[in-house]
Short mmCIF file of C-alpha atoms in Angstrom, two decimals:
data_model
loop_
_atom_site.label_atom_id
_atom_site.label_comp_id
_atom_site.label_asym_id
_atom_site.label_seq_id
_atom_site.Cartn_x
_atom_site.Cartn_y
_atom_site.Cartn_z
CA ALA A 1 2.86 10.82 -34.83
CA LEU A 2 6.79 10.72 -33.17
CA GLY A 3 5.65 11.15 -30.11
CA PHE A 4 2.26 8.14 -30.62
CA LEU A 5 5.78 5.90 -31.20
CA ALA A 6 7.70 6.61 -28.58
CA ALA A 7 4.76 6.23 -26.36
CA GLY A 8 4.22 2.64 -27.77
CA LEU A 9 7.53 1.81 -27.42
CA VAL A 10 7.52 2.86 -23.68
CA LEU A 11 4.31 1.03 -22.95
CA GLU A 12 5.99 -2.03 -24.88
CA LEU A 13 8.88 -2.04 -22.77
CA LEU A 14 6.90 -1.55 -19.63
CA GLU A 15 4.80 -4.75 -20.75
CA LEU A 16 8.15 -7.08 -21.33
CA GLN A 17 9.45 -5.69 -17.90
CA PHE A 18 6.48 -6.68 -15.74
CA MET A 19 6.50 -10.20 -17.98
CA ARG A 20 10.00 -10.67 -17.57
CA PRO A 21 9.05 -13.54 -15.60
CA LEU A 22 7.85 -15.28 -18.58
CA LEU A 23 10.61 -15.20 -20.24
CA ALA A 24 11.55 -18.50 -19.21
CA PRO A 25 9.39 -22.12 -19.81
CA LEU A 26 6.70 -22.03 -16.87
CA GLY A 27 5.42 -19.93 -19.56
CA HIS A 28 4.55 -22.70 -22.03
CA LEU A 29 2.15 -23.98 -19.28
CA LEU A 30 -1.69 -23.10 -19.14
CA PRO A 31 -2.61 -24.11 -15.91
CA ALA A 32 -6.25 -25.20 -14.76
CA PHE A 33 -7.75 -25.55 -10.99
CA GLU A 34 -10.53 -26.95 -9.19
CA GLY A 35 -13.14 -24.93 -7.19
CA THR A 36 -15.11 -21.70 -7.75
CA GLU A 37 -11.83 -19.69 -6.41
CA PRO A 38 -8.34 -19.11 -7.76
CA PRO A 39 -5.99 -21.34 -5.65
CA SER A 40 -3.32 -19.17 -3.67
CA TRP A 41 -0.32 -20.60 -5.86
CA LEU A 42 -2.03 -19.28 -9.18
CA LEU A 43 -2.98 -15.93 -8.11
CA ARG A 44 0.96 -15.74 -6.70
CA ARG A 45 2.06 -17.05 -9.86
CA ILE A 46 -0.02 -14.59 -12.06
CA ALA A 47 0.88 -11.56 -9.77
CA ALA A 48 4.50 -12.74 -10.63
CA GLY A 49 4.29 -12.40 -13.92
CA GLU A 50 4.78 -16.19 -14.58
CA ALA A 51 1.76 -16.94 -16.36
CA HIS A 52 -0.58 -15.90 -19.21
CA GLY A 53 -4.12 -17.32 -17.98
CA VAL A 54 -5.59 -20.36 -17.02
CA THR A 55 -8.05 -22.38 -18.76
CA VAL A 56 -11.86 -23.19 -17.07
CA PHE A 57 -13.50 -26.09 -16.82
CA LEU A 58 -17.28 -27.33 -17.03
CA ARG A 59 -16.78 -29.92 -14.12
CA ALA A 60 -13.86 -27.92 -12.11
CA ASN A 61 -14.98 -24.37 -12.19
CA ALA A 62 -18.35 -23.09 -14.08
CA ALA A 63 -20.75 -23.80 -11.47
CA ASP A 64 -22.69 -20.45 -11.69
CA ALA A 65 -22.28 -17.58 -14.50
CA GLU A 66 -21.87 -15.05 -11.37
CA GLY A 67 -19.77 -17.15 -9.65
CA LEU A 68 -17.49 -17.53 -12.74
CA ALA A 69 -18.09 -13.77 -13.76
CA VAL A 70 -15.89 -13.17 -10.36
CA LEU A 71 -13.36 -15.84 -10.33
CA THR A 72 -11.84 -14.26 -13.96
CA GLU A 73 -12.21 -10.60 -12.67
CA GLN A 74 -10.33 -11.53 -9.79
CA LEU A 75 -7.79 -13.68 -12.05
CA HIS A 76 -7.73 -10.55 -14.37
CA ASN A 77 -7.26 -8.05 -11.70
CA THR A 78 -4.11 -10.18 -10.55
CA ALA A 79 -1.94 -9.93 -13.65
CA PRO A 80 0.31 -7.07 -13.79
CA GLY A 81 0.93 -4.63 -16.61
CA ARG A 82 -2.84 -4.37 -16.95
CA LEU A 83 -2.93 -6.67 -20.04
CA PRO A 84 -6.01 -9.27 -20.07
CA LEU A 85 -5.18 -12.98 -19.29
CA LEU A 86 -6.03 -15.94 -21.69
CA ILE A 87 -8.74 -17.55 -19.89
CA GLY A 88 -9.97 -20.29 -22.18
CA ALA A 89 -13.14 -22.49 -22.06
CA ASP A 90 -14.59 -25.14 -24.71
CA GLN A 91 -17.64 -23.16 -24.80
CA GLU A 92 -18.43 -24.79 -28.74
CA GLY A 93 -22.40 -25.32 -28.05
CA GLY A 94 -24.40 -28.65 -28.67
CA GLN A 95 -22.42 -31.57 -27.39
CA LEU A 96 -19.85 -28.90 -25.61
CA VAL A 97 -21.19 -26.22 -23.56
CA GLY A 98 -18.45 -25.94 -21.70
CA LEU A 99 -19.76 -22.90 -19.45
CA GLY A 100 -22.75 -24.56 -18.37
CA HIS A 101 -26.37 -23.30 -18.15
CA ASP A 102 -26.30 -19.96 -17.50
CA THR A 103 -25.39 -19.27 -20.62
CA THR A 104 -27.07 -19.68 -24.00
CA ARG A 105 -27.17 -23.27 -25.26
CA PHE A 106 -26.91 -23.33 -28.78
CA PRO A 107 -27.16 -26.08 -31.01
CA GLY A 108 -23.11 -26.99 -31.97
CA ALA A 109 -21.63 -27.41 -35.15
CA MET A 110 -23.18 -29.77 -37.03
CA ALA A 111 -26.43 -28.04 -36.58
CA LEU A 112 -24.56 -25.56 -38.10
CA GLY A 113 -23.50 -26.82 -40.99
CA ALA A 114 -26.73 -28.77 -41.91
CA ALA A 115 -28.79 -25.52 -42.05
CA ASP A 116 -25.35 -24.15 -44.04
CA ASP A 117 -25.89 -20.22 -43.20
CA PRO A 118 -22.23 -19.00 -42.91
CA LYS A 119 -24.15 -16.05 -41.77
CA LEU A 120 -26.09 -17.02 -39.28
CA THR A 121 -22.72 -19.08 -38.12
CA GLU A 122 -21.38 -15.45 -37.59
CA ALA A 123 -23.92 -14.37 -35.28
CA THR A 124 -23.80 -17.13 -33.40
CA GLY A 125 -19.51 -16.52 -33.28
CA ARG A 126 -20.74 -12.90 -32.22
CA ALA A 127 -22.80 -14.04 -29.86
CA MET A 128 -21.28 -16.67 -28.50
CA GLY A 129 -18.07 -14.46 -27.74
CA ARG A 130 -20.14 -11.34 -26.31
CA GLU A 131 -20.79 -14.06 -23.74
CA LEU A 132 -17.91 -15.29 -22.69
CA ARG A 133 -16.43 -11.85 -22.89
CA ALA A 134 -18.86 -10.30 -20.48
CA LEU A 135 -17.74 -13.60 -18.07
CA GLY A 136 -14.22 -12.75 -18.33
CA ILE A 137 -12.97 -16.08 -20.78
CA THR A 138 -10.57 -14.23 -23.55
CA VAL A 139 -10.07 -17.67 -25.71
CA ASP A 140 -12.85 -20.00 -26.60
CA TYR A 141 -11.35 -23.36 -28.01
CA ALA A 142 -13.66 -23.04 -31.50
CA PRO A 143 -14.49 -23.41 -34.47
CA VAL A 144 -13.99 -27.39 -34.46
CA CYS A 145 -12.48 -27.89 -37.41
CA ASP A 146 -12.24 -31.40 -38.25
CA VAL A 147 -13.55 -33.10 -41.62
CA ALA A 148 -16.27 -36.15 -40.31
CA VAL A 149 -15.49 -38.51 -42.61
CA GLU A 150 -15.47 -41.39 -39.50
CA PRO A 151 -19.13 -42.31 -37.70
CA GLY A 152 -17.32 -44.39 -35.22
CA ASN A 153 -15.48 -41.47 -34.27
CA VAL A 154 -17.33 -40.67 -30.82
CA SER A 155 -15.24 -38.23 -29.11
CA LEU A 156 -16.47 -35.87 -32.50
CA GLY A 157 -19.59 -37.11 -32.51
CA THR A 158 -21.70 -33.32 -33.68
CA ARG A 159 -18.85 -31.00 -32.64
CA ALA A 160 -17.68 -30.69 -36.35
CA PHE A 161 -19.92 -28.79 -39.14
CA GLY A 162 -19.90 -31.52 -41.16
CA SER A 163 -17.01 -33.97 -43.89
CA ASP A 164 -17.10 -31.36 -46.79
CA PRO A 165 -13.93 -29.38 -46.31
CA ALA A 166 -15.18 -26.63 -48.12
CA MET A 167 -18.68 -26.49 -46.26
CA ILE A 168 -16.72 -26.79 -42.57
CA GLY A 169 -13.88 -23.83 -44.03
CA ARG A 170 -16.85 -21.24 -44.57
CA HIS A 171 -18.60 -22.31 -41.12
CA ALA A 172 -14.76 -22.27 -39.46
CA ALA A 173 -14.93 -18.82 -41.35
CA ALA A 174 -17.36 -17.25 -40.19
CA LEU A 175 -17.18 -18.20 -36.52
CA THR A 176 -13.84 -16.98 -36.43
CA ARG A 177 -15.19 -13.79 -37.36
CA GLY A 178 -18.07 -13.70 -35.08
CA LEU A 179 -15.45 -14.68 -31.81
CA ARG A 180 -12.65 -11.91 -33.03
CA GLU A 181 -15.37 -9.26 -33.81
CA SER A 182 -17.03 -10.02 -29.44
CA GLY A 183 -12.90 -9.26 -28.50
CA VAL A 184 -12.70 -13.48 -28.28
CA ALA A 185 -9.68 -15.37 -29.46
CA ALA A 186 -11.24 -18.03 -31.76
CA THR A 187 -8.95 -21.18 -31.78
CA PRO A 188 -9.56 -23.43 -34.51
CA LYS A 189 -9.03 -27.65 -33.51
CA HIS A 190 -7.93 -30.40 -33.54
CA PHE A 191 -4.46 -29.83 -35.90
CA PRO A 192 -4.72 -30.85 -38.35
CA GLY A 193 -7.73 -32.68 -38.00
CA PHE A 194 -9.08 -36.19 -36.50
CA GLY A 195 -12.35 -36.69 -38.04
CA ALA A 196 -11.13 -39.46 -39.95
CA VAL A 197 -10.20 -41.80 -36.72
CA ASP A 198 -12.64 -44.13 -34.98
CA ALA A 199 -10.57 -44.10 -31.42
CA ASP A 200 -11.14 -41.26 -28.35
CA PRO A 201 -7.14 -39.82 -28.45
CA HIS A 202 -8.77 -38.98 -24.22
CA TYR A 203 -8.05 -42.79 -24.20
CA GLU A 204 -5.56 -43.88 -27.20
CA LEU A 205 -3.61 -42.73 -30.07
CA ALA A 206 -4.79 -43.37 -33.84
CA SER A 207 -3.02 -42.61 -36.95
CA ILE A 208 -4.32 -41.18 -40.19
CA ASP A 209 -2.59 -42.67 -43.53
CA LEU A 210 -2.45 -39.26 -45.37
CA ASP A 211 0.17 -37.81 -46.70
CA LEU A 212 0.21 -34.14 -47.16
CA ASP A 213 -0.79 -34.07 -50.80
CA GLY A 214 -3.68 -35.68 -48.85
CA LEU A 215 -4.23 -33.46 -45.59
CA GLU A 216 -3.88 -30.25 -48.56
CA ALA A 217 -7.30 -31.88 -50.03
CA ARG A 218 -9.16 -32.28 -46.96
CA GLU A 219 -7.84 -31.99 -43.57
CA LEU A 220 -6.22 -28.62 -44.27
CA ILE A 221 -8.85 -26.85 -45.98
CA PRO A 222 -10.53 -25.56 -42.84
CA PHE A 223 -7.74 -24.57 -41.01
CA ARG A 224 -6.75 -22.52 -43.70
CA ALA A 225 -10.02 -21.16 -43.68
CA ALA A 226 -10.27 -19.78 -40.05
CA ILE A 227 -6.94 -18.51 -40.13
CA GLU A 228 -7.31 -16.68 -43.09
CA ALA A 229 -10.31 -15.36 -41.49
CA GLY A 230 -8.66 -14.03 -38.06
CA ALA A 231 -7.80 -16.82 -35.91
CA SER A 232 -6.00 -16.28 -32.82
CA MET A 233 -4.36 -19.57 -31.71
CA VAL A 234 -4.45 -23.07 -33.00
CA MET A 235 -4.98 -26.47 -31.15
CA SER A 236 -3.12 -29.89 -31.74
CA GLY A 237 -5.07 -32.68 -32.24
CA HIS A 238 -3.44 -35.54 -30.66
CA VAL A 239 -3.22 -37.85 -33.88
CA ALA A 240 -0.54 -39.36 -35.51
CA LEU A 241 0.61 -38.68 -39.17
CA PRO A 242 2.98 -41.52 -40.21
CA ALA A 243 2.89 -40.98 -43.84
CA VAL A 244 4.30 -37.51 -42.64
CA THR A 245 6.51 -37.83 -39.52
CA GLY A 246 7.61 -41.81 -40.61
CA ASP A 247 6.48 -42.30 -36.74
CA ARG A 248 3.08 -44.02 -36.21
CA ALA A 249 3.46 -43.79 -32.12
CA LEU A 250 4.22 -39.72 -32.92
CA PRO A 251 0.73 -37.31 -32.17
CA ALA A 252 1.01 -34.58 -34.40
CA THR A 253 1.76 -32.64 -31.03
CA VAL A 254 4.70 -33.05 -30.56
CA SER A 255 6.14 -32.89 -34.59
CA ARG A 256 7.55 -30.40 -35.48
CA GLN A 257 7.04 -30.85 -38.62
CA VAL A 258 3.22 -30.56 -38.01
CA MET A 259 3.53 -27.93 -35.25
CA HIS A 260 6.46 -25.39 -37.30
CA GLU A 261 6.67 -26.73 -40.79
CA ILE A 262 2.94 -27.33 -42.11
CA LEU A 263 1.19 -24.98 -39.42
CA ARG A 264 3.65 -21.75 -39.73
CA ASN A 265 5.52 -22.60 -42.82
CA ARG A 266 2.69 -24.11 -45.57
CA LEU A 267 -0.32 -22.60 -43.12
CA GLY A 268 1.48 -18.81 -42.44
CA PHE A 269 0.22 -19.09 -39.02
CA ASN A 270 1.62 -16.73 -37.22
CA GLY A 271 -0.35 -16.51 -33.91
CA VAL A 272 -0.52 -18.46 -30.54
CA SER A 273 0.25 -22.51 -30.85
CA ILE A 274 -1.30 -24.55 -27.99
CA THR A 275 -1.73 -28.14 -27.09
CA ASP A 276 -5.24 -30.06 -26.30
CA ALA A 277 -5.57 -31.45 -23.24
CA MET A 278 -1.81 -33.14 -22.26
CA ASP A 279 -3.68 -35.57 -19.74
CA MET A 280 -5.13 -37.19 -22.65
CA LYS A 281 -3.70 -40.77 -22.74
CA ALA A 282 -3.10 -40.26 -26.90
CA VAL A 283 -0.03 -38.52 -25.26
CA ALA A 284 2.61 -40.08 -22.94
CA GLN A 285 1.71 -39.57 -19.22
CA GLY A 286 3.80 -39.72 -16.00
CA ILE A 287 7.47 -39.26 -17.04
CA GLY A 288 6.91 -39.73 -20.57
CA GLY A 289 4.52 -36.85 -20.33
CA VAL A 290 7.48 -34.49 -19.08
CA ILE A 291 8.95 -35.41 -21.99
CA ASP A 292 6.27 -34.91 -24.81
CA SER A 293 5.81 -31.85 -23.32
CA ILE A 294 9.54 -30.65 -23.70
CA VAL A 295 9.39 -32.17 -27.09
CA ALA A 296 6.37 -30.00 -27.93
CA VAL A 297 7.89 -26.98 -26.61
CA ARG A 298 10.86 -27.60 -29.00
CA ALA A 299 8.65 -28.38 -32.07
CA GLY A 300 7.06 -25.27 -31.79
CA VAL A 301 3.93 -25.11 -29.35
CA ASP A 302 3.37 -22.03 -27.45
CA LEU A 303 1.32 -23.37 -24.94
CA LEU A 304 0.93 -26.26 -22.89
CA LEU A 305 -3.22 -27.13 -22.00
CA MET A 306 -3.13 -28.19 -18.55
CA THR A 307 -6.07 -30.00 -16.81
CA PRO A 308 -6.63 -29.46 -12.77
CA ASP A 309 -4.39 -32.50 -11.53
CA ARG A 310 -1.92 -30.47 -9.67
CA THR A 311 0.36 -33.46 -9.33
CA ALA A 312 0.59 -33.52 -13.06
CA GLN A 313 1.18 -29.83 -13.65
CA LYS A 314 4.15 -29.68 -10.52
CA ARG A 315 5.59 -32.72 -12.93
CA LEU A 316 5.59 -30.85 -15.79
CA GLU A 317 6.82 -27.59 -14.60
CA GLU A 318 9.77 -29.19 -13.00
CA GLY A 319 10.97 -30.84 -15.94
CA LEU A 320 10.63 -27.90 -18.00
CA ARG A 321 13.18 -26.08 -15.04
CA GLN A 322 15.64 -28.93 -15.53
CA ALA A 323 15.10 -29.11 -19.90
CA ALA A 324 16.17 -25.00 -19.61
CA VAL A 325 18.88 -25.78 -17.62
CA ARG A 326 20.14 -28.71 -19.21
CA GLY A 327 19.93 -26.12 -22.71
CA LEU A 328 16.92 -28.49 -24.14
CA VAL A 329 14.65 -25.21 -24.43
CA PRO A 330 16.07 -22.65 -26.34
CA ALA A 331 15.99 -19.49 -24.78
CA SER A 332 15.17 -18.24 -28.80
CA ARG A 333 11.92 -20.71 -28.81
CA VAL A 334 10.95 -19.10 -25.65
CA ARG A 335 11.25 -15.69 -26.42
CA ALA A 336 9.18 -16.42 -29.89
CA SER A 337 6.29 -17.82 -27.97
CA GLN A 338 6.59 -15.14 -25.13
CA ARG A 339 6.78 -12.04 -28.40
CA ARG A 340 2.82 -13.57 -30.00
CA LEU A 341 1.78 -14.80 -26.60
CA LEU A 342 1.91 -11.04 -25.08
CA ARG A 343 0.96 -9.57 -29.16
CA LEU A 344 -2.46 -11.42 -28.36
CA ARG A 345 -2.73 -9.88 -24.88
CA ARG A 346 -2.14 -6.69 -26.30
CA TRP A 347 -5.29 -7.11 -28.70
CA LEU A 348 -7.60 -8.75 -26.62
CA LYS A 349 -6.99 -4.98 -24.53
CA HIS A 350 -8.54 -3.32 -26.77
CA PHE A 351 -12.08 -4.73 -26.25
CA ALA A 352 -14.48 -3.24 -23.52
CA TRP A 353 -15.75 -5.81 -21.21
CA PRO A 354 -19.98 -6.52 -22.08
CA GLU A 355 -22.56 -5.73 -19.95
CA ARG A 356 -23.50 -9.48 -18.22
CA ALA A 357 -27.09 -8.57 -19.69
CA TYR A 358 -25.60 -10.27 -22.86
CA VAL A 359 -25.52 -13.69 -20.92
CA LEU A 360 -28.67 -15.73 -21.85
CA SER A 361 -30.50 -12.55 -22.90
CA GLN A 362 -33.68 -12.71 -24.92
CA ALA A 363 -31.92 -12.46 -28.62
CA HIS A 364 -29.17 -14.70 -28.40
CA ARG A 365 -32.01 -17.48 -26.75
CA ASP A 366 -33.84 -16.26 -29.92
CA LEU A 367 -31.12 -16.87 -31.91
CA ALA A 368 -30.49 -20.11 -30.95
CA ARG A 369 -34.00 -21.38 -31.73
CA ARG A 370 -33.24 -19.66 -35.14
CA SER A 371 -30.28 -22.13 -35.42
CA ALA A 372 -32.22 -25.09 -34.37
CA ARG A 373 -35.11 -24.59 -36.55
CA ALA A 374 -32.45 -24.14 -39.81
CA ALA A 375 -30.74 -26.95 -39.02
CA LEU A 376 -33.69 -29.63 -38.75
CA THR A 377 -33.21 -32.06 -41.32
CA LEU A 378 -36.08 -34.24 -42.80
CA VAL A 379 -34.51 -37.76 -43.82
CA ARG A 380 -37.40 -39.10 -44.90
CA ASP A 381 -41.26 -39.50 -44.65
CA ASP A 382 -42.38 -42.50 -46.57
CA ALA A 383 -45.77 -42.80 -45.25
CA GLY A 384 -46.66 -39.12 -45.26
CA LEU A 385 -46.56 -39.35 -41.65
CA LEU A 386 -46.18 -35.43 -41.31
CA PRO A 387 -47.14 -32.69 -39.85
CA LEU A 388 -48.48 -35.16 -36.93
CA ARG A 389 -53.00 -33.77 -36.42
CA PRO A 390 -53.81 -35.30 -33.75
CA VAL A 391 -57.42 -35.08 -32.57
CA GLU A 392 -58.83 -35.53 -28.69
CA GLY A 393 -59.13 -39.14 -27.69
CA ASP A 394 -55.51 -39.43 -29.66
CA ARG A 395 -52.89 -40.72 -27.36
CA ILE A 396 -48.87 -39.77 -28.60
CA VAL A 397 -46.02 -41.57 -26.66
CA VAL A 398 -42.39 -39.99 -26.63
CA ILE A 399 -40.03 -42.18 -25.81
CA THR A 400 -36.76 -40.53 -24.81
CA PRO A 401 -33.17 -42.45 -23.24
CA GLN A 402 -31.31 -40.67 -20.91
CA PRO A 403 -28.70 -38.45 -22.41
CA ARG A 404 -25.05 -39.48 -20.71
CA GLU A 405 -21.90 -37.90 -21.66
CA LEU A 406 -20.49 -40.28 -24.22
CA THR A 407 -16.39 -38.77 -24.17
CA PRO A 408 -15.12 -35.98 -21.74
CA ALA A 409 -15.63 -33.62 -24.64
CA ASP A 410 -19.55 -33.92 -23.77
CA SER A 411 -22.01 -31.84 -21.58
CA SER A 412 -24.95 -34.01 -22.63
CA ALA A 413 -25.55 -34.92 -19.20
CA ASP A 414 -26.76 -31.81 -17.84
CA GLU A 415 -29.29 -31.69 -20.68
CA PRO A 416 -33.00 -32.80 -19.66
CA LEU A 417 -34.19 -33.50 -22.72
CA GLY A 418 -37.97 -32.66 -22.39
CA LEU A 419 -39.07 -33.42 -25.80
CA ALA A 420 -42.70 -35.02 -23.82
CA ASP A 421 -43.10 -31.28 -22.12
CA ALA A 422 -42.28 -29.87 -25.82
CA VAL A 423 -44.78 -32.49 -27.78
CA ARG A 424 -47.59 -31.70 -24.88
CA ARG A 425 -47.25 -27.54 -26.31
CA HIS A 426 -48.93 -29.18 -29.40
CA HIS A 427 -50.77 -31.96 -28.24
CA GLN A 428 -51.86 -32.93 -24.04
CA ASP A 429 -52.63 -36.78 -24.19
CA VAL A 430 -48.69 -37.80 -23.95
CA THR A 431 -47.49 -40.33 -21.91
CA ASP A 432 -44.03 -39.62 -21.42
CA LEU A 433 -41.97 -43.03 -21.05
CA ARG A 434 -37.99 -42.27 -20.12
CA VAL A 435 -35.18 -44.58 -20.18
CA PRO A 436 -32.20 -45.65 -19.82
CA ALA A 437 -28.94 -44.50 -22.26
CA GLU A 438 -28.75 -48.40 -22.94
CA PRO A 439 -32.55 -49.37 -22.64
CA ALA A 440 -32.20 -53.14 -20.43
CA GLU A 441 -35.13 -55.78 -22.46
CA ALA A 442 -37.30 -54.59 -19.37
CA ASP A 443 -37.30 -51.12 -21.08
CA ILE A 444 -37.86 -52.38 -24.97
CA ARG A 445 -41.15 -54.61 -23.44
CA ALA A 446 -42.34 -51.42 -21.69
CA ALA A 447 -41.81 -49.09 -24.73
CA ARG A 448 -43.22 -52.07 -27.23
CA GLU A 449 -46.21 -52.00 -24.94
CA ALA A 450 -46.86 -48.35 -24.95
CA ALA A 451 -46.40 -48.04 -28.35
CA ALA A 452 -49.38 -50.72 -29.27
CA GLY A 453 -51.95 -48.41 -27.24
CA ALA A 454 -50.72 -45.49 -28.66
CA THR A 455 -52.08 -43.00 -31.84
CA ALA A 456 -48.52 -41.77 -32.63
CA VAL A 457 -44.98 -42.79 -31.52
CA ILE A 458 -42.28 -40.71 -31.20
CA VAL A 459 -38.42 -41.85 -30.70
CA ALA A 460 -35.88 -40.00 -29.83
CA THR A 461 -32.32 -42.03 -30.13
CA LEU A 462 -28.72 -40.70 -29.17
CA ALA A 463 -25.57 -42.47 -31.18
CA THR A 464 -27.12 -46.03 -31.44
CA ASN A 465 -23.69 -46.54 -33.04
CA VAL A 466 -22.91 -46.86 -29.61
CA GLN A 467 -25.56 -47.58 -27.66
CA PRO A 468 -27.16 -50.05 -29.90
CA SER A 469 -29.91 -51.46 -27.54
CA GLN A 470 -31.74 -48.09 -28.14
CA ALA A 471 -31.89 -49.09 -31.68
CA ARG A 472 -33.46 -52.32 -30.89
CA LEU A 473 -35.96 -50.61 -28.83
CA VAL A 474 -36.92 -48.63 -31.89
CA GLU A 475 -37.48 -52.13 -33.62
CA ALA A 476 -39.74 -53.29 -31.14
CA VAL A 477 -41.50 -50.08 -31.35
CA LEU A 478 -41.67 -50.18 -35.09
CA GLU A 479 -43.06 -53.86 -35.02
CA THR A 480 -46.24 -52.95 -33.09
CA GLY A 481 -47.53 -51.18 -36.61
CA THR A 482 -48.17 -47.99 -34.71
CA PRO A 483 -47.43 -44.69 -36.74
CA THR A 484 -43.89 -43.82 -35.51
CA VAL A 485 -41.67 -40.72 -36.20
CA THR A 486 -37.65 -41.60 -35.53
CA VAL A 487 -35.34 -38.36 -34.53
CA ALA A 488 -31.79 -38.70 -34.22
CA MET A 489 -30.74 -35.72 -31.61
CA ARG A 490 -27.06 -36.41 -31.62
CA THR A 491 -25.07 -38.15 -34.94
CA PRO A 492 -27.30 -38.55 -38.14
CA TYR A 493 -25.63 -41.86 -38.64
CA ASP A 494 -28.90 -43.60 -36.41
CA LEU A 495 -30.97 -44.36 -39.04
CA ALA A 496 -28.29 -47.17 -40.44
CA ASP A 497 -29.42 -49.02 -37.55
CA TYR A 498 -33.15 -49.24 -37.90
CA PRO A 499 -33.09 -48.77 -41.34
CA ARG A 500 -37.16 -49.88 -41.65
CA SER A 501 -38.43 -46.37 -39.93
CA ALA A 502 -40.28 -44.65 -43.03
CA THR A 503 -40.10 -40.59 -41.14
CA HIS A 504 -36.76 -39.85 -39.61
CA LEU A 505 -35.65 -35.93 -38.71
CA CYS A 506 -32.49 -35.19 -37.62
CA SER A 507 -31.65 -32.48 -34.95
CA TYR A 508 -27.93 -32.42 -34.16
CA SER A 509 -28.69 -31.84 -30.53
CA ILE A 510 -30.59 -31.94 -27.59
CA VAL A 511 -29.83 -28.19 -26.11
CA PRO A 512 -33.35 -26.84 -25.45
CA ALA A 513 -34.00 -24.83 -28.97
CA SER A 514 -33.37 -28.03 -30.31
CA VAL A 515 -35.90 -30.59 -28.68
CA GLY A 516 -38.43 -27.09 -29.42
CA ALA A 517 -37.74 -26.85 -32.86
CA VAL A 518 -38.21 -31.08 -33.48
CA ALA A 519 -42.23 -30.56 -31.66
CA ASP A 520 -43.02 -27.79 -33.39
CA ALA A 521 -41.80 -29.43 -37.13
CA LEU A 522 -43.12 -32.07 -36.24
CA PHE A 523 -47.01 -30.31 -35.81
CA GLY A 524 -46.19 -28.48 -38.91
CA GLY A 525 -45.06 -24.98 -36.41
CA SER A 526 -41.99 -24.48 -38.48
CA PRO A 527 -40.57 -25.56 -41.99
CA ILE A 528 -37.67 -27.88 -42.63
CA GLY A 529 -34.99 -27.13 -44.58
CA GLY A 530 -31.95 -28.65 -43.65
CA ARG A 531 -29.61 -30.93 -45.19
CA LEU A 532 -27.52 -33.54 -44.14
CA PRO A 533 -23.69 -32.28 -43.18
CA VAL A 534 -22.72 -35.79 -43.24
CA ASP A 535 -23.40 -39.30 -45.29
CA ILE A 536 -25.55 -41.72 -43.52
CA PRO A 537 -23.72 -44.90 -44.91
CA GLY A 538 -25.56 -47.25 -46.91
CA LEU A 539 -28.69 -44.47 -47.17
CA TYR A 540 -28.57 -41.15 -47.85
CA PRO A 541 -25.24 -38.92 -49.26
CA ARG A 542 -24.53 -35.20 -47.31
CA GLY A 543 -26.50 -33.06 -48.88
CA HIS A 544 -29.95 -35.09 -48.82
CA GLY A 545 -33.10 -33.60 -47.09
CA LEU A 546 -36.68 -33.39 -47.69
CA GLU A 547 -37.49 -29.76 -48.01
CA VAL A 548 -41.10 -28.29 -46.54
CA SER A 549 -41.19 -25.42 -46.94
CA GLN A 550 -45.00 -24.82 -45.97
CA TRP A 551 -47.14 -27.65 -44.41
CA PRO A 552 -50.27 -28.56 -45.58
#
């Protein structure tokens, strides 16, 4: 036993020797870069022990899975001490698939919340973790622990599990366990929660007017559950908490009361804390961003998440160097962070790198389909229209808007939304009418004319609260009197914008598994049992859903 202890101490001393350059403020930066090959400055920094890892982004680095695996392998092999790097990505599923189409696109958090099966969520986390790890990714910026109580929160969209803190906590814990079992660090976000705001932190700072008791009763519940389930990291949210900090202009990211007193002392988190991207407009930019970064480190943050903007990175690097010279970043603060970071990297070293065959495997695609089917929620079928039973000569019109990215935390533009193709598997005579994300009057007229001559119409909508002309198109179709099914394929709130729809379904996602599940359910090919994970304001409460165990 003493021999093993001595060997462990020697190994730790060697690691600390390799990592000695990190005992400086630059170790707080988690950089990023543009391209499918790492730049020389980054390789030099990693080789010199001056970086704990990087973030890879969909648009910047994830052109294809094979190239990404080669990239991350080169980065890991460059690291001294043979410690895996912290290579993070936004692989949430649904609205944000940060590693692109070469990975399995799971339906996402709100779909899992609608299914409300923690075992399914844990299996999803395990599968996502295997794919991430097989591609050299060791950190997933998930689960999203925000409580979705504000329908106008476009940035959040379907990234949250729902609006019930206890339910979110169950699923955040389940996803954390699944990721952790696969050797990936789960990162609950956006602490202490920004689901109650109607502003996008990518563009502005918003406030949550809750005191500490209010946060404990709602926002903190999912984070506590994820931390107790073994979350390795926690990501801050750029939101103000004036009732806690006394300052409506102070983001939680740079508040010691939030990032130390609440996160560490109250919730007992002893892992790695990381900011959301420091280029978001909810925190100061330019020279103000340098000051906010210094304040964040002093507040107890371990890592500052950077985007590929090298000019901004250099500005923060120089600012942190000068802060250290002037004694503004205490050495004890730096050492505490580095101990936590090294502990996490040592934990990652215990896991083998899975075969790349896990990525987009048949088993994972089947799991995505299971999740998509379990999520489907039949909100209303007042006319008894479902299941659709077309006969020869019947014509079905399928109308879909062009998906677009409503926030930078969004990969929807990459999804083809081939609902008409999925419907053709059940009935051949299908008219595929695709309209812009914001249909013009000519598009609405075309939809009305197509619907008037059809046997039935299926209309998909994508967040009508921010794309209102989609709702006007639905109203035009309903006016024809043709039997119509509306499908909210992003946020479930759309029915509030076209409440006359008599048959309404929610899928919470436009990934292929969800599109196929919608088509199958409409024609009676699968049961429906999902429940609304949020309220549809003025219409239906959370938990509502018509269960169809077997179609007639």
